[in-house]
mmCIF file of C-alpha atoms in Angstrom:
data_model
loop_
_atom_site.group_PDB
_atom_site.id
_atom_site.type_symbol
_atom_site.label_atom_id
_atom_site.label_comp_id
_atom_site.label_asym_id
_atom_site.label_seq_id
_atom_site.Cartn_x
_atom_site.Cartn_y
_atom_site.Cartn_z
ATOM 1 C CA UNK F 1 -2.329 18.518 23.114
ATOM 2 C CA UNK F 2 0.542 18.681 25.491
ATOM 3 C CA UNK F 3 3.978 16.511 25.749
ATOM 4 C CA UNK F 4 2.813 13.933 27.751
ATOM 5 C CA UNK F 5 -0.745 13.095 25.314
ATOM 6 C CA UNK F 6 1.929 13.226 22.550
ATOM 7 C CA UNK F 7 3.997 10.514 24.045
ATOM 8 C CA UNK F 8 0.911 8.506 24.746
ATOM 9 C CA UNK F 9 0.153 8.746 21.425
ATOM 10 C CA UNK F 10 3.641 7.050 20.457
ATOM 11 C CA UNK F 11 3.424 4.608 22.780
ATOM 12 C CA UNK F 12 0.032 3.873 21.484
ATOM 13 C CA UNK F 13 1.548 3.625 18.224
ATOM 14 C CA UNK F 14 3.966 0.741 19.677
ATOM 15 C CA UNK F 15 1.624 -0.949 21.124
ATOM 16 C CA UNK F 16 -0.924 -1.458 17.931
ATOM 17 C CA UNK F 17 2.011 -2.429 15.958
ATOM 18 C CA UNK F 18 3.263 -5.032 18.347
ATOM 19 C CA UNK F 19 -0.482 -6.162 18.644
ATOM 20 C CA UNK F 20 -0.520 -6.538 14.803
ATOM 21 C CA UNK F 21 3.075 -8.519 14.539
ATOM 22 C CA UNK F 22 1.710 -10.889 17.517
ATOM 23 C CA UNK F 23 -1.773 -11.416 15.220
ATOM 24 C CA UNK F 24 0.209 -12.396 12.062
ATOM 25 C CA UNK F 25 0.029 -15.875 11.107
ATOM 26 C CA UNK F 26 3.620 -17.699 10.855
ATOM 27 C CA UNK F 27 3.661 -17.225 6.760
ATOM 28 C CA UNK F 28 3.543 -13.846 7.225
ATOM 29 C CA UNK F 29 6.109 -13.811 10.024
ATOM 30 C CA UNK F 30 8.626 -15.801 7.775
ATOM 31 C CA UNK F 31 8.094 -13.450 4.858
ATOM 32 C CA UNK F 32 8.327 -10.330 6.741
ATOM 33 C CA UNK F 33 11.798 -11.754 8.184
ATOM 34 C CA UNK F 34 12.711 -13.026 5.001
ATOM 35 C CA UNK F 35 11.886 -10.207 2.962
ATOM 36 C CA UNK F 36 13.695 -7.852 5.627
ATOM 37 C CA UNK F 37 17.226 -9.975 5.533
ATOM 38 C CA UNK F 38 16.836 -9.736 2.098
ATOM 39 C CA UNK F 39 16.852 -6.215 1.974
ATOM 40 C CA UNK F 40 13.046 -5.343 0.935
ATOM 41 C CA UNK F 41 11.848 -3.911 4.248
ATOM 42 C CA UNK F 42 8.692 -4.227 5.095
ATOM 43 C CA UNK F 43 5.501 -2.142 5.882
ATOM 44 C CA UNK F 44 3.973 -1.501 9.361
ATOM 45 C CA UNK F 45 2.088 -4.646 10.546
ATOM 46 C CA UNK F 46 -0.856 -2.558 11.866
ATOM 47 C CA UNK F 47 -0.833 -0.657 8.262
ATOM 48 C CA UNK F 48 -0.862 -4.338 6.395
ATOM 49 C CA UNK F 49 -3.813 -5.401 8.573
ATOM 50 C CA UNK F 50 -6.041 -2.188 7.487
ATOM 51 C CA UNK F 51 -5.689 -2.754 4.022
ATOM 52 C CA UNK F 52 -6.834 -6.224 4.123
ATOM 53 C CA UNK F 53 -9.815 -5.044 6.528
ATOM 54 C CA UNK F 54 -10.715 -2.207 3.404
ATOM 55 C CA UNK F 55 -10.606 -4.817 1.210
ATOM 56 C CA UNK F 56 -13.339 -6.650 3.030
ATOM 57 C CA UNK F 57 -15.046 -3.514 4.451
ATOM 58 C CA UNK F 58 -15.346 -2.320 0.671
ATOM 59 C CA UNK F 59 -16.232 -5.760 -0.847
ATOM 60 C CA UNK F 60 -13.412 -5.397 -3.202
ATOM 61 C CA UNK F 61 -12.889 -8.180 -5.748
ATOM 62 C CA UNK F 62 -10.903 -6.725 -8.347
ATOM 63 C CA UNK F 63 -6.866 -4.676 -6.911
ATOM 64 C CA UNK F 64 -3.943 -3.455 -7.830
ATOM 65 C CA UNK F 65 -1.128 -3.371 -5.643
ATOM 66 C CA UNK F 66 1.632 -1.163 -7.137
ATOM 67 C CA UNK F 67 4.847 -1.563 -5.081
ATOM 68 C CA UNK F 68 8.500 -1.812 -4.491
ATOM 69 C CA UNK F 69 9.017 -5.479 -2.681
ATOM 70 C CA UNK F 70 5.586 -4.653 -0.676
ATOM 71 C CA UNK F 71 5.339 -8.127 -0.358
ATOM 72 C CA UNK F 72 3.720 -8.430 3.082
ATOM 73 C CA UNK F 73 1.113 -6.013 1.835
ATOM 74 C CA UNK F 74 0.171 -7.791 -1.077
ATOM 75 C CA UNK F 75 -0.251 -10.662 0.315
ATOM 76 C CA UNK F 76 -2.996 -9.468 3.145
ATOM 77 C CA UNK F 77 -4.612 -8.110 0.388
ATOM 78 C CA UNK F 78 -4.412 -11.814 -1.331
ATOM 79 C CA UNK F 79 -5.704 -13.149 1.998
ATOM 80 C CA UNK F 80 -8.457 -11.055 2.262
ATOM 81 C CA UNK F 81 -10.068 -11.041 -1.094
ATOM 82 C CA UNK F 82 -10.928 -14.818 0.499
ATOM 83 C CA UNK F 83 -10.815 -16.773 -2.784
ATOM 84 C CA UNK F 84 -12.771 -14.528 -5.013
ATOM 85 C CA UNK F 85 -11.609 -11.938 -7.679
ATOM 86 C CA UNK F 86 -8.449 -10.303 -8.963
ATOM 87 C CA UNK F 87 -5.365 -9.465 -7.413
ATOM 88 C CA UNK F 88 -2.612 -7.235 -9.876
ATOM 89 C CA UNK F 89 0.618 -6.900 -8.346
ATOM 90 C CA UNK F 90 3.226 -4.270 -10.348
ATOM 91 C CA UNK F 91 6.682 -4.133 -9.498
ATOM 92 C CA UNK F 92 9.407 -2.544 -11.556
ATOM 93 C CA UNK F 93 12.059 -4.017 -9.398
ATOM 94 C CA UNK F 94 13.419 -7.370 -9.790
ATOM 95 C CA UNK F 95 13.787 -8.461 -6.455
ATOM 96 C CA UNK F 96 10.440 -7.174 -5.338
ATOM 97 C CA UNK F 97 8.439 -9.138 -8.372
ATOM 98 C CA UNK F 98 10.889 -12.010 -7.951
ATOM 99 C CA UNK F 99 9.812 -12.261 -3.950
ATOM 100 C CA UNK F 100 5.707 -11.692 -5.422
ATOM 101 C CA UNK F 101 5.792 -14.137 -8.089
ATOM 102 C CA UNK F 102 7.447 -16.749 -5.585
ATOM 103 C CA UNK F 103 4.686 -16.035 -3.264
ATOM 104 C CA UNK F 104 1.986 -16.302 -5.607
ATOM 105 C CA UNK F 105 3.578 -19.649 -6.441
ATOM 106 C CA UNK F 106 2.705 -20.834 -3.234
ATOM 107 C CA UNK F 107 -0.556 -19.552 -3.028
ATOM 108 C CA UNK F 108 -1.777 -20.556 -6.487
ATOM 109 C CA UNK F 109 -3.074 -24.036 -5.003
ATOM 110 C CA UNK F 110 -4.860 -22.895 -1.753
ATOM 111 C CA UNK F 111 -6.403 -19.780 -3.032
ATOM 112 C CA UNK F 112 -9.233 -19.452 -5.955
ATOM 113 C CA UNK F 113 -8.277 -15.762 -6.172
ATOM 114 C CA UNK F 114 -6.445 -14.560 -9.646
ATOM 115 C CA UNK F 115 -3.339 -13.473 -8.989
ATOM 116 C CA UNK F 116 -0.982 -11.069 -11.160
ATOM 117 C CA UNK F 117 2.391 -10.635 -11.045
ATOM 118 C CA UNK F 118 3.786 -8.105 -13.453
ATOM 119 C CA UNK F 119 7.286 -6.521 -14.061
ATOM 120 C CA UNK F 120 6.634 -3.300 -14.929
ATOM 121 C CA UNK F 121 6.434 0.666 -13.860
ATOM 122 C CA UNK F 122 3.398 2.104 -12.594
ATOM 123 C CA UNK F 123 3.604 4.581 -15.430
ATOM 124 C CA UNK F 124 3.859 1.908 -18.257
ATOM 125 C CA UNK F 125 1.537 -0.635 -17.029
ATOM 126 C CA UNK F 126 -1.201 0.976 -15.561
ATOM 127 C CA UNK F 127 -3.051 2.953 -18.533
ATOM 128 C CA UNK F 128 -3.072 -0.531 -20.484
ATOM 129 C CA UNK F 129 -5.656 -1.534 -17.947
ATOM 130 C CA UNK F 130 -9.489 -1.651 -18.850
ATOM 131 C CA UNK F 131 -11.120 1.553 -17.724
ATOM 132 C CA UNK F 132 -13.594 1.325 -14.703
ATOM 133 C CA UNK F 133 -12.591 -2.413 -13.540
ATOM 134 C CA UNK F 134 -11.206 -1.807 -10.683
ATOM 135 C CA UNK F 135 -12.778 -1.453 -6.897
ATOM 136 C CA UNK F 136 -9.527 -0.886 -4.874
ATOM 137 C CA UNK F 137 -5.514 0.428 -5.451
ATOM 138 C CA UNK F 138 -3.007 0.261 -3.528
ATOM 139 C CA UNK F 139 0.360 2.238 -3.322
ATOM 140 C CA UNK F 140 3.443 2.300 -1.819
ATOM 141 C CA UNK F 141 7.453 1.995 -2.470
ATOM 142 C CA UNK F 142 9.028 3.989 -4.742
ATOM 143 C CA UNK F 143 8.043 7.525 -5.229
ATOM 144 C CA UNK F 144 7.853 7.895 -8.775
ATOM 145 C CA UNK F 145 4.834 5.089 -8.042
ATOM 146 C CA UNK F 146 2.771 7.462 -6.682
ATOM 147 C CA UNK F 147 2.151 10.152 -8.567
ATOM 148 C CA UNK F 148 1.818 7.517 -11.944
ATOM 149 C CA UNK F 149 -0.458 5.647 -10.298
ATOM 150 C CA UNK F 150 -2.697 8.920 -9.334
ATOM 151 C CA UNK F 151 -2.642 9.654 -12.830
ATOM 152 C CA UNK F 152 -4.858 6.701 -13.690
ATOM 153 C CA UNK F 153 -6.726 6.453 -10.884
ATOM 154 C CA UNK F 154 -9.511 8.213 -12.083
ATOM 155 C CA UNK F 155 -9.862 6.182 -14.965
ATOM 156 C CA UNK F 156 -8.849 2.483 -13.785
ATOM 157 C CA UNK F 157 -11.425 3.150 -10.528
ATOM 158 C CA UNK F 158 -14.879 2.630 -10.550
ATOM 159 C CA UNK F 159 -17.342 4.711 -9.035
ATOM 160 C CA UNK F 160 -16.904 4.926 -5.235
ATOM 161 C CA UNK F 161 -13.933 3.151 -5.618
ATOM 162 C CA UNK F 162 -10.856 3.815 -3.529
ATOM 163 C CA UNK F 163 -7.556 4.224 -3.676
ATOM 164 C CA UNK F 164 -4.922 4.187 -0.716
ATOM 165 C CA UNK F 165 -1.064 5.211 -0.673
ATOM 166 C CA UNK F 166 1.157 4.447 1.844
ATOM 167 C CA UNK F 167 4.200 5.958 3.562
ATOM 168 C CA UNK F 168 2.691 9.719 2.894
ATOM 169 C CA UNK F 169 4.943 10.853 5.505
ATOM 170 C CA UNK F 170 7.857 9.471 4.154
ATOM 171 C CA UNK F 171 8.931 7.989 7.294
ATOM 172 C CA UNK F 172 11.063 4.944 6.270
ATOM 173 C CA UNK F 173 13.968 6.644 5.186
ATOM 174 C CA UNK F 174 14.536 7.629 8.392
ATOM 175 C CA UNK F 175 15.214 11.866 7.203
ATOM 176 C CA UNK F 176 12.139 13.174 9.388
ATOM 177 C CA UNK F 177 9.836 12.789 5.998
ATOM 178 C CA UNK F 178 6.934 15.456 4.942
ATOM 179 C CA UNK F 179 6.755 16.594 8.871
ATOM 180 C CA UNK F 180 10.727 17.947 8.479
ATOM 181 C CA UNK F 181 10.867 20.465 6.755
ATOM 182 C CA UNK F 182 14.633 20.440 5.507
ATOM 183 C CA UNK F 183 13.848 16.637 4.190
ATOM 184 C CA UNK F 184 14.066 17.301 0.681
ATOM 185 C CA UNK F 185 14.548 13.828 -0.428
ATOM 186 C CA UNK F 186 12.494 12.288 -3.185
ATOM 187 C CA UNK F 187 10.092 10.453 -1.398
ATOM 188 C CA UNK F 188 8.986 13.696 0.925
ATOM 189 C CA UNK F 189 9.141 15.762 -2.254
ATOM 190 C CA UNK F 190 6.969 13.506 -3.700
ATOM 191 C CA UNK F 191 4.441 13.052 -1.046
ATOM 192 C CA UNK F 192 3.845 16.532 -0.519
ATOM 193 C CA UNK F 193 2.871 17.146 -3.719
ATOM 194 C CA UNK F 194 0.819 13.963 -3.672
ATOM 195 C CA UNK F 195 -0.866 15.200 -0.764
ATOM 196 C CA UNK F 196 -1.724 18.827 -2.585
ATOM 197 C CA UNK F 197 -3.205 16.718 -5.712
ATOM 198 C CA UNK F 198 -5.165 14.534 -4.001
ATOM 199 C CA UNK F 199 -7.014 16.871 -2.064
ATOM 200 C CA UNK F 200 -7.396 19.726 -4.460
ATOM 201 C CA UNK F 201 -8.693 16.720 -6.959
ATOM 202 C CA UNK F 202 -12.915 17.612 -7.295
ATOM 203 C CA UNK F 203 -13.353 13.751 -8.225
ATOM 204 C CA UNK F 204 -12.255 12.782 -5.103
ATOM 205 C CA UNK F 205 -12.604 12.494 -0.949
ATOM 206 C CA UNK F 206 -9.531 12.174 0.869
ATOM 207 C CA UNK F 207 -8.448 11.625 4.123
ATOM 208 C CA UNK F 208 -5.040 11.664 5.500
ATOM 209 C CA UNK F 209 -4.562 9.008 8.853
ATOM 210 C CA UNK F 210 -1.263 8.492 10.821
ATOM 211 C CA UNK F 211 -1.784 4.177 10.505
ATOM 212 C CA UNK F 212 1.546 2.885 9.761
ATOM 213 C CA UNK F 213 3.801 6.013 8.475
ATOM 214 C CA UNK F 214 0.784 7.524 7.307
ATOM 215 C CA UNK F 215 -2.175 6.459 5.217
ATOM 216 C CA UNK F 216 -4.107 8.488 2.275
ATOM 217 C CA UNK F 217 -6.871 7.439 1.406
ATOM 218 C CA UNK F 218 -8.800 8.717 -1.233
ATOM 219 C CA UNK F 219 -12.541 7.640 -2.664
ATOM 220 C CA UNK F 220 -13.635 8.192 -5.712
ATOM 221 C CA UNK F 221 -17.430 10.262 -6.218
#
């Protein structure tokens, strides 16, 4: 590829986002401004959209969305389990399962869906699930969330399940992420080595996408 099919691709980048941000309904808009002012930025638009498509594309009625104030995210994924099933949402933060539990609030009354809100790191929560309950997981924030969450996936999964982490490139901290090479913060650290598991990992099929800052998404045999 040369320059110019590279900057295409950015600007095709741009333009799916804004296409996304236009397509969100006003809660979402409020929340995502909300959440942002508040300090708990937000996912890509475009990235939030896929993951409530997989959920209907894979027929998923029972998720777990582990997270760090991924509140946008969690709630696409509430939207598109359309009244059916079981939504989990763990958050060790405070803020971010404050902003969750306030949102599930609100959508206790319009939605049949069970929704979860718990308090809780990835790495604490997560093997006190049942084993084999689970169609679809969900990952972002925090980088210790990542690797925890792997851990169980496995387990918590069943067959031809899938599970999805965002931010792989590390992108949001704005150091250059996984694609710099002198970003050695956490988060790229982290993601490379998540990106090594995965995909040496026999049990599973992986793919690595640039949606958002880079989706990995990883079914289960």
């Amino acid at each position: 590829m040369d320059r110019t099919q590279y900057t295409n691709l950015a600007k095709a980048w741009e333009f799916t986002e804004e296409h996304a941000r236009e397509r969100e309904s006003d809660t979402l808009t409020d929340t995502r401004t909300a959440t942002d002012e508040s300090g708990q930025l937000q996912g890509s638009a475009a990235q939030a959209r896929l993951l409530g498509m997989l959920v209907r594309i894979t027929g998923a009625a029972s998720v777990i969305a582990v997270g760090t104030g991924s509140l946008v995210e969690t709630l696409q994924l509430a939207h598109a389990l359309d009244n059916k099933g079981l939504l989990t949402a763990v958050d060790s933060t405070a803020q971010g399962i404050a902003l969750i539990r306030k949102a599930f609030a609100e959508l206790q009354d319009e939605t049949d869906t069970t929704l979860r809100a718990v308090n809780a790191p990835a790495s604490v929560f997560l093997p006190r699930l049942n084993a084999n309950d689970y169609d679809l997981i969900v990952v972002a924030g925090d980088a210790e969330n990542y690797a925890a969450t792997f851990a169980q996936a496995s387990r918590l999964l069943r067959a031809h399940g899938v599970i999805v982490f965002t931010d792989v490139l590390a992108l949001e901290d704005g150091q250059g992420g996984v694609i710099n090479p002198a970003d050695r913060s956490d988060k790229a650290i982290a993601m490379r080595e998540l990106l090594t598991t995965v995909e040496d990992d026999e049990g599973f099929e992986s793919t690595l996408t640039p949606d958002g800052t880079g989706l990995l998404i990883a079914y289960k045999k």
